[in-house]
Tab-separated table of C-alpha atoms in Angstrom:
chain	number	residue	atom	x	y	z
A	5	GLN	CA	147.299	204.450	27.580
A	6	GLU	CA	150.666	205.129	25.940
A	7	SER	CA	151.768	207.276	28.903
A	8	SER	CA	150.807	204.440	31.244
A	9	LYS	CA	152.947	201.995	29.234
A	10	GLN	CA	155.870	204.398	29.330
A	11	ARG	CA	155.500	204.943	33.083
A	12	PHE	CA	155.515	201.216	33.810
A	13	ALA	CA	158.453	200.687	31.446
A	14	ARG	CA	160.452	203.317	33.394
A	15	ILE	CA	159.567	201.606	36.676
A	16	ARG	CA	160.646	198.210	35.297
A	17	ARG	CA	163.951	199.643	34.052
A	18	ALA	CA	164.602	201.293	37.427
A	19	ASN	CA	163.776	198.144	39.403
A	20	GLY	CA	165.621	195.768	37.103
A	21	LYS	CA	164.556	192.145	36.791
A	22	MET	CA	162.897	190.931	39.950
A	23	LYS	CA	162.321	187.173	40.048
A	24	ARG	CA	161.939	186.619	43.772
A	25	GLY	CA	158.677	186.447	45.652
A	26	LEU	CA	157.261	189.021	48.007
A	27	ILE	CA	159.342	189.070	51.195
A	28	GLN	CA	157.655	191.807	53.200
A	29	ILE	CA	154.412	193.721	53.348
A	30	GLU	CA	153.045	196.656	55.339
A	31	VAL	CA	149.644	196.221	56.987
A	32	LYS	CA	147.592	198.012	59.607
A	33	ASP	CA	147.231	196.268	62.949
A	34	ALA	CA	144.062	196.287	65.107
A	35	ALA	CA	145.027	199.679	66.573
A	36	GLY	CA	145.547	201.171	63.106
A	37	ALA	CA	149.351	201.343	63.334
A	38	THR	CA	151.436	200.299	60.334
A	39	VAL	CA	153.289	197.024	60.876
A	40	MET	CA	155.898	195.425	58.592
A	41	LEU	CA	155.368	191.683	58.142
A	42	THR	CA	158.397	189.643	57.092
A	43	GLU	CA	157.530	186.088	58.124
A	44	LYS	CA	156.346	183.982	55.209
A	45	GLU	CA	153.151	182.764	56.918
A	46	ALA	CA	152.223	186.257	58.131
A	47	VAL	CA	152.771	187.748	54.657
A	48	ASN	CA	150.735	184.937	53.103
A	49	ASP	CA	147.869	185.368	55.587
A	50	ALA	CA	147.808	189.151	55.071
A	51	LEU	CA	147.692	188.746	51.278
A	52	LEU	CA	144.934	186.148	51.482
A	53	ALA	CA	142.851	188.428	53.722
A	54	ARG	CA	143.390	191.394	51.399
A	55	ASN	CA	142.612	189.390	48.253
A	56	GLU	CA	139.468	187.897	49.752
A	57	LEU	CA	138.055	191.402	50.203
A	58	HIS	CA	139.469	192.660	46.903
A	59	LEU	CA	137.920	189.864	44.845
A	60	GLN	CA	134.527	190.597	46.394
A	61	GLU	CA	134.508	194.278	45.358
A	62	PRO	CA	132.568	193.692	42.096
A	63	ASN	CA	129.723	192.224	44.162
A	64	PHE	CA	129.086	195.658	45.696
A	65	THR	CA	128.646	197.497	42.391
A	66	PRO	CA	125.046	198.332	41.378
A	67	PHE	CA	124.722	195.244	39.136
A	68	GLY	CA	126.967	193.044	41.323
A	69	MET	CA	125.488	190.157	43.320
A	70	LEU	CA	125.013	192.380	46.377
A	71	GLY	CA	124.018	195.483	44.412
A	72	ASP	CA	120.508	196.818	44.347
A	73	LEU	CA	120.238	196.293	40.565
A	74	TYR	CA	121.370	192.664	40.548
A	75	PRO	CA	117.815	191.307	40.126
A	76	LEU	CA	117.766	193.050	36.720
A	77	VAL	CA	120.660	190.878	35.490
A	78	ASP	CA	120.365	187.794	37.695
A	79	PRO	CA	120.310	184.771	35.351
A	80	ALA	CA	118.286	182.815	37.939
A	81	ASN	CA	115.594	185.518	38.087
A	82	PRO	CA	112.870	184.684	35.553
A	83	ASN	CA	111.914	188.385	35.592
A	84	ASN	CA	115.394	189.739	34.895
A	85	GLN	CA	115.634	192.590	32.394
A	86	VAL	CA	118.803	191.646	30.522
A	87	ASP	CA	117.127	191.835	27.102
A	88	ALA	CA	115.345	195.046	28.047
A	89	LEU	CA	118.642	196.563	29.244
A	90	LEU	CA	120.287	195.678	25.932
A	91	GLN	CA	117.357	197.065	23.938
A	92	GLY	CA	117.079	200.242	26.000
A	93	THR	CA	113.591	199.502	27.313
A	94	ALA	CA	114.466	198.461	30.873
A	95	VAL	CA	112.768	200.301	33.691
A	96	LEU	CA	115.223	201.157	36.445
A	97	PRO	CA	113.983	201.495	40.017
A	98	GLU	CA	113.031	205.043	40.946
A	99	SER	CA	116.064	205.255	43.253
A	100	ARG	CA	118.354	204.784	40.215
A	101	ALA	CA	116.322	206.544	37.519
A	102	ASN	CA	118.554	209.640	37.620
A	103	ASP	CA	121.835	207.890	38.460
A	104	THR	CA	124.151	209.064	35.662
A	105	GLU	CA	126.792	206.405	36.361
A	106	VAL	CA	124.247	203.596	35.948
A	107	GLN	CA	122.756	205.271	32.871
A	108	GLN	CA	126.214	205.579	31.268
A	109	TRP	CA	126.979	201.917	32.026
A	110	VAL	CA	123.687	200.818	30.457
A	111	GLN	CA	124.316	203.024	27.396
A	112	HIS	CA	127.743	201.453	26.895
A	113	LEU	CA	126.194	198.012	27.307
A	114	GLN	CA	123.612	198.857	24.642
A	115	SER	CA	126.226	200.179	22.221
A	116	LYS	CA	127.828	196.756	21.803
A	117	SER	CA	126.246	194.013	19.745
A	118	LEU	CA	126.669	190.674	21.496
A	119	ASN	CA	126.537	188.939	18.124
A	120	GLU	CA	129.859	190.504	17.134
A	121	LEU	CA	131.862	188.716	19.769
A	122	GLN	CA	131.873	185.282	21.360
A	123	LEU	CA	131.951	186.069	25.071
A	124	SER	CA	131.234	182.694	26.533
A	125	MET	CA	134.185	181.159	28.319
A	126	SER	CA	133.539	178.365	30.748
A	127	SER	CA	135.242	177.712	34.032
A	128	GLU	CA	136.852	174.705	32.349
A	129	ASP	CA	138.218	176.953	29.579
A	130	PHE	CA	139.670	179.228	32.273
A	131	VAL	CA	141.388	176.281	33.991
A	132	ARG	CA	142.726	174.915	30.707
A	133	TYR	CA	144.092	178.309	29.606
A	134	PHE	CA	145.675	179.567	32.830
A	135	SER	CA	147.048	176.257	34.051
A	136	ARG	CA	149.284	176.204	30.952
A	137	ARG	CA	150.650	179.734	31.393
A	138	LYS	CA	153.835	180.692	33.183
A	139	GLU	CA	153.157	182.523	36.426
A	140	GLY	CA	155.462	185.400	35.501
A	141	THR	CA	153.668	186.117	32.212
A	142	ALA	CA	152.552	189.755	32.153
A	143	SER	CA	148.812	190.176	31.672
A	144	SER	CA	148.769	193.908	30.910
A	145	PRO	CA	151.027	196.880	30.230
A	146	SER	CA	151.227	197.346	34.015
A	147	GLY	CA	153.338	194.178	34.169
A	148	ARG	CA	150.978	192.352	36.520
A	149	HIS	CA	151.468	188.617	36.213
A	150	TYR	CA	149.209	185.591	35.888
A	151	GLY	CA	149.963	184.258	39.376
A	152	HIS	CA	146.525	185.083	40.791
A	153	MET	CA	144.841	183.573	37.720
A	154	LYS	CA	146.841	180.363	38.101
A	155	VAL	CA	145.717	180.145	41.738
A	156	ALA	CA	142.085	180.699	40.712
A	157	ALA	CA	142.492	177.948	38.095
A	158	THR	CA	143.518	175.453	40.786
A	159	MET	CA	140.729	176.228	43.251
A	160	GLU	CA	138.072	173.546	43.719
A	161	ASN	CA	135.289	176.096	44.068
A	162	SER	CA	134.716	177.938	40.777
A	163	VAL	CA	133.170	181.104	42.302
A	164	VAL	CA	136.343	183.195	41.851
A	165	ARG	CA	136.806	181.972	38.257
A	166	ASP	CA	133.166	182.604	37.427
A	167	THR	CA	133.350	186.101	38.930
A	168	LEU	CA	136.505	186.933	36.966
A	169	LEU	CA	134.883	185.680	33.768
A	170	GLN	CA	131.746	187.736	34.413
A	171	VAL	CA	133.780	190.883	35.142
A	172	ALA	CA	135.869	190.371	31.994
A	173	ALA	CA	132.807	189.776	29.794
A	174	THR	CA	131.082	192.858	31.214
A	175	ALA	CA	134.189	194.977	30.614
A	176	VAL	CA	134.341	193.788	27.004
A	177	VAL	CA	130.640	194.383	26.366
A	178	THR	CA	130.708	197.858	27.898
A	179	ARG	CA	134.085	198.680	26.341
A	180	ARG	CA	135.220	199.791	29.782
A	181	PRO	CA	138.318	197.882	30.938
A	182	LEU	CA	139.124	198.009	34.595
A	183	ASP	CA	141.760	200.619	35.466
A	184	ARG	CA	144.094	197.921	36.764
A	185	TRP	CA	144.117	196.301	33.301
A	186	LEU	CA	145.632	199.391	31.723
């Protein structure tokens, strides 16, 4: 982690202070060729399209909403196995019984006592917290800023906020932060 901090510090020093917004972006066109977008609307549309897909990535993990193990953790499923997963007595489907990645994730989940930490943060808490932050505030050693969180805080539909909160809580419980947080 220290080497990551040092690497990002060197990049920041080399780039100097950058306070302007994104003015250009490279994307692939329909034929697969790289195209440079410089018009504000085109850049905005490309970023929205990219972020829409990016924010849905957690749904495709094994325990994500579209993953095959989601019924085990689905709060709306009366037969979910959340308690059994935490106690180590859950029965995984045969297709995942020997999946080492899933087994490691479950072991990390079991190693954390939920009583040690208050993990509940509501969508309203999210809005209250991020609406008061400056957009340029760095959220990690990588120097990423709160801009995307401020946008999520202003959205009428809370799905993005709720997903971010669920991902963050899972990362804390499993003691496995996302690589982009480091």
